Coordinates of C-alpha atoms in Angstrom, one line a residue:
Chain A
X92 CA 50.2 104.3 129.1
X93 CA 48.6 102.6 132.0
X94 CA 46.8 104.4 134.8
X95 CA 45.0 102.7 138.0
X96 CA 42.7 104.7 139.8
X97 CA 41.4 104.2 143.4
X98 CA 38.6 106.4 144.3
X99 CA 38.7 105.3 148.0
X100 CA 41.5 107.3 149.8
X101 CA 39.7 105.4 153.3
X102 CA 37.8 102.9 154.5
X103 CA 36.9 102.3 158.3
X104 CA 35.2 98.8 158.8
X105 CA 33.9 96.9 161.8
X106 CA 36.3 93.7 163.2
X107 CA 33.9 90.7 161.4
X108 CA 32.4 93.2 158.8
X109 CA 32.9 92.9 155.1
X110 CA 34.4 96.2 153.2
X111 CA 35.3 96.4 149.4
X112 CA 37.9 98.1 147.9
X113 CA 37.4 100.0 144.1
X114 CA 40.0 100.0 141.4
X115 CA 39.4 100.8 137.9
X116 CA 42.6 100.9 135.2
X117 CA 42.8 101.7 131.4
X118 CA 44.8 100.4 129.1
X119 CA 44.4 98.8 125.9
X120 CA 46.1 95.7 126.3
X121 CA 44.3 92.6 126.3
X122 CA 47.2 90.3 128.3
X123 CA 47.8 91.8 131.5
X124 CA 47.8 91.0 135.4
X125 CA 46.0 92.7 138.1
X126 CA 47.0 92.8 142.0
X127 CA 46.2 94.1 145.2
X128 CA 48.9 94.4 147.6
X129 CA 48.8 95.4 151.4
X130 CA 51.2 97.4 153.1
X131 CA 50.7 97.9 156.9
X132 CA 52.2 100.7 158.9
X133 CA 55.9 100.9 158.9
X134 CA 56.0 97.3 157.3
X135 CA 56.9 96.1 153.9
X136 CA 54.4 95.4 151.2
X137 CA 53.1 92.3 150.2
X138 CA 51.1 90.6 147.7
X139 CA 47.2 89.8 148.9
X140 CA 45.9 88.7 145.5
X141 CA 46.4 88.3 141.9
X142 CA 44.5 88.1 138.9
X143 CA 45.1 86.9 135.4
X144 CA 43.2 89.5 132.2
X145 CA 42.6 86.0 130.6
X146 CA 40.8 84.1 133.2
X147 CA 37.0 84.6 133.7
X148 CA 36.9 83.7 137.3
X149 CA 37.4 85.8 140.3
X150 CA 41.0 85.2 142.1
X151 CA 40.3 84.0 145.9
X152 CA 42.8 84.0 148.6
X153 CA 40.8 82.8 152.0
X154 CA 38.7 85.9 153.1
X155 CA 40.1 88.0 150.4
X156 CA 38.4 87.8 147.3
X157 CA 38.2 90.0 143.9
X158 CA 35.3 91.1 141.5
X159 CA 36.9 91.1 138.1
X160 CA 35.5 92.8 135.1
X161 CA 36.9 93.3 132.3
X162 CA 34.7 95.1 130.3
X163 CA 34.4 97.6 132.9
X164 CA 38.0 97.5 133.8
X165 CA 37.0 97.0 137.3
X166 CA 38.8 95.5 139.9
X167 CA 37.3 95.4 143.4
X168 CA 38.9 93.5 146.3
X169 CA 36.4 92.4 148.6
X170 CA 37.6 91.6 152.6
X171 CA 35.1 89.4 154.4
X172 CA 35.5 89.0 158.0
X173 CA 38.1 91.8 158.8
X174 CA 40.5 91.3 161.4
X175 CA 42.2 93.9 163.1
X176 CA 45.3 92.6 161.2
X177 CA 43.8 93.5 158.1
X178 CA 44.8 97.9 159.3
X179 CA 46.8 99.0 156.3
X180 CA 47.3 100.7 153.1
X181 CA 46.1 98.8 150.2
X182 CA 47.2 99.3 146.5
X183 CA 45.4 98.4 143.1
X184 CA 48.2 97.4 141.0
X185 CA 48.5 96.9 136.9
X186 CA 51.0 95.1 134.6
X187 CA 50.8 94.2 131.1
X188 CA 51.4 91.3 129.7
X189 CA 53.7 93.1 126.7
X190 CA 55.9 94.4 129.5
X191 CA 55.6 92.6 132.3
X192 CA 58.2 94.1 134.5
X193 CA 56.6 97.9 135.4
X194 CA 54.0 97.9 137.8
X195 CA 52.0 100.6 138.1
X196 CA 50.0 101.5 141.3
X197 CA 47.1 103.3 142.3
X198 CA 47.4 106.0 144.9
X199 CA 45.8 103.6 147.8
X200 CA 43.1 103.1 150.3
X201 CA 43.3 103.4 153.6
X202 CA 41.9 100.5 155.6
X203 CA 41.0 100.9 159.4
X204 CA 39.6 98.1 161.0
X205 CA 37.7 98.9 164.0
X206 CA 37.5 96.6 167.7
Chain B
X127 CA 64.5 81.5 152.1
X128 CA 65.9 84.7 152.5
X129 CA 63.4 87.7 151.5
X130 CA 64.7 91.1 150.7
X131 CA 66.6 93.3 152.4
X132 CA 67.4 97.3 151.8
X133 CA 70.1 99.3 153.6
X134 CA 69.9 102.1 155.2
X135 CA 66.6 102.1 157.2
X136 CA 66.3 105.7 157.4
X137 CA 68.7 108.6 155.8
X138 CA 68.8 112.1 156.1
X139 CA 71.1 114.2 153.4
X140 CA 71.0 117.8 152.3
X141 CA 69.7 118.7 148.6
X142 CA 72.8 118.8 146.3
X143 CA 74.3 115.8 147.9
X144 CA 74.5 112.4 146.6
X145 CA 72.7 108.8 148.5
X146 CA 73.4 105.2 147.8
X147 CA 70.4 102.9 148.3
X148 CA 71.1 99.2 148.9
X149 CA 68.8 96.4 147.8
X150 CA 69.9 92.5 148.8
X151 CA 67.1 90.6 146.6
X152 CA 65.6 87.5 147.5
X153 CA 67.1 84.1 147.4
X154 CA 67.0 82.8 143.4
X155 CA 65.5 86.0 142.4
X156 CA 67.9 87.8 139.1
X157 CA 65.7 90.9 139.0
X158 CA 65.1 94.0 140.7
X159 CA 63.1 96.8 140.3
X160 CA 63.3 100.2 142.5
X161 CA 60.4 102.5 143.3
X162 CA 60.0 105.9 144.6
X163 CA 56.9 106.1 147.3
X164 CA 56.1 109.8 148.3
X165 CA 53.9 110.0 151.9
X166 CA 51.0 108.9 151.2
X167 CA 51.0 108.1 147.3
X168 CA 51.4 105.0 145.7
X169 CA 55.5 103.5 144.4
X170 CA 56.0 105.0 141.2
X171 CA 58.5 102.5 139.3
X172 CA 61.9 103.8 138.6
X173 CA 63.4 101.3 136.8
X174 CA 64.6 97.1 136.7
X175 CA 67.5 95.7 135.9
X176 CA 68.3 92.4 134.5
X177 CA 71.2 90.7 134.3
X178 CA 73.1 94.0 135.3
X179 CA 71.6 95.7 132.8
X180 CA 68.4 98.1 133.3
X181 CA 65.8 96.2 131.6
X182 CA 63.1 99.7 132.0
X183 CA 62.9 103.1 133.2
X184 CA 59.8 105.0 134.5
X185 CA 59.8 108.7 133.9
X186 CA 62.9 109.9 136.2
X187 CA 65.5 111.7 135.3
X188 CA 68.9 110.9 134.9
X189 CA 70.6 111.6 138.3
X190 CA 68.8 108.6 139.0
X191 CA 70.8 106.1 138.5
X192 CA 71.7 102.1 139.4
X193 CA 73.7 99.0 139.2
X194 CA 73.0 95.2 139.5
X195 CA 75.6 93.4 140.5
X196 CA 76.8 89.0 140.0
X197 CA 75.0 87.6 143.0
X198 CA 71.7 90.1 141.8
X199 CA 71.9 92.9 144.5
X200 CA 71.4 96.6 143.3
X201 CA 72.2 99.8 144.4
X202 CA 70.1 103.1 143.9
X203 CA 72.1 106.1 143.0
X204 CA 70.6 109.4 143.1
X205 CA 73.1 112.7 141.9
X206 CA 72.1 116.2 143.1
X207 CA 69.0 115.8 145.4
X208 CA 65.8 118.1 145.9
X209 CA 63.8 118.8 148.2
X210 CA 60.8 116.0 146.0
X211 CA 63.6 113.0 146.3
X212 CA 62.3 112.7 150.0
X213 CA 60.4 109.2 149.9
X214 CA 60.1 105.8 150.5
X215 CA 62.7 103.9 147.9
X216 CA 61.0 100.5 148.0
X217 CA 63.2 97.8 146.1
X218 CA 61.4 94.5 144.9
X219 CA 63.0 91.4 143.3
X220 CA 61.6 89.1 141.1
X221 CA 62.5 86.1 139.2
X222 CA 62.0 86.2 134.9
X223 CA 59.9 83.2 134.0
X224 CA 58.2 83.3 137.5
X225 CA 54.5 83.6 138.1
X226 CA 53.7 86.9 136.4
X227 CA 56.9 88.2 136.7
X228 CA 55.1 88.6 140.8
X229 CA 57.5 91.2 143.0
X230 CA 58.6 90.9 146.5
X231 CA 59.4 94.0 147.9
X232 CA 61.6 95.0 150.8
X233 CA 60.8 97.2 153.9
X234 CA 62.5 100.4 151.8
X235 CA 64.5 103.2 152.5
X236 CA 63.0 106.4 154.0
X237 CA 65.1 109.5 152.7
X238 CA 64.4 112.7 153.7
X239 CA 65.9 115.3 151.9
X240 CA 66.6 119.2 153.7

């Protein structure tokens, strides 16, 4: 079985500041995928970044950028310039490449960006 | 492109009753996975189906139930409810052969259960 932990239950950040989020995951597969989603208050959920097991470098989706490593089973998502826009809830998410349709989440961090 | 869509917004029911969750999935999408959210904790998968057949099942019993129908939309069926079925129900479509199987989820279904 897979598990994802985030260790992180909040984060409060200045507007323009950088903040990174932890996730660490086990599982012995060596295929999988690895993404962070955002949900913001009373809104649906969607997909911030993604990140291939098999690929050595870091995913990067404008100011949202991951540090992958696999050894570790370490995934951080790092926020650079946060915008109030960026206030949500923020899930660490897992899926193997043997079964690639059950995605298993992390319990979240909360993100507060402040003015 | 139409995204998805779940029906009812909000839903109050007594425990022992029965609810009927509706998920519309996105445009071209054929599967669609449900997932129990409790406040504050993240979706816990419940199960996909695939070509109107469920395709995997996380670790819910079976009063929890659903159907896919021709044109891909599902339904979420829970027997019997407790007082621990009050939750988001968060359905996401996805498309087999797409990009890492990637999920687009809908804006849910917050049941409360009393």
């Amino acid at each position: 079985a897979q598990t994802v932990t985030q260790s992180q239950p909040e984060m409060s950040v200045q507007e323009a500041e950088t903040v990174t989020l932890s996730c660490t995951y086990d599982t012995s597969e060596s295929n999988y995928y690895l993404f962070w989603y955002k949900q913001p208050p009373s809104r649906q959920m969607i997909l911030v970044i993604r990140q291939e097991a098999y690929k050595q470098q870091n995913a990067t989706e404008n100011r949202f950028s991951v540090n992958f490593q696999k050894a570790a089973k370490s995934f951080s998502l790092k926020i650079s310039d946060s915008q109030l826009g960026d206030t949500a809830m923020y899930f660490c998410a897992f899926v193997p490449g043997s079964n690639d349709y059950k995605l298993s989440f992390g319990a979240g961090t909360t993100v507060t960006v402040r003015a | 492109e139409t995204g998805v869509t779940q029906s009812p917004t909000h839903l109050i029911k007594t425990r022992g009753q029965q609810v009927t969750l509706r998920c519309s999935s996105q445009s071209g999408h054929n599967t669609v996975s449900w997932y129990q959210q409790a406040l504050g904790q993240g979706p816990q998968f419940i199960f996909q189906y695939y070509r109107e057949e469920e395709n995997g099942r996380g670790n819910f019993p079976p009063r929890f139930s659903g159907l896919q129908f021709p044109n891909y939309s599902s339904e979420l069926n829970v027997n019997a409810l407790e007082l621990d079925d009050s939750a988001l129900y968060l359905c996401a479509s996805s498309l087999v052969g797409g990009l890492h199987n990637e999920q687009f989820f809908g804006p849910g279904t917050r049941l409360t259960v009393l």
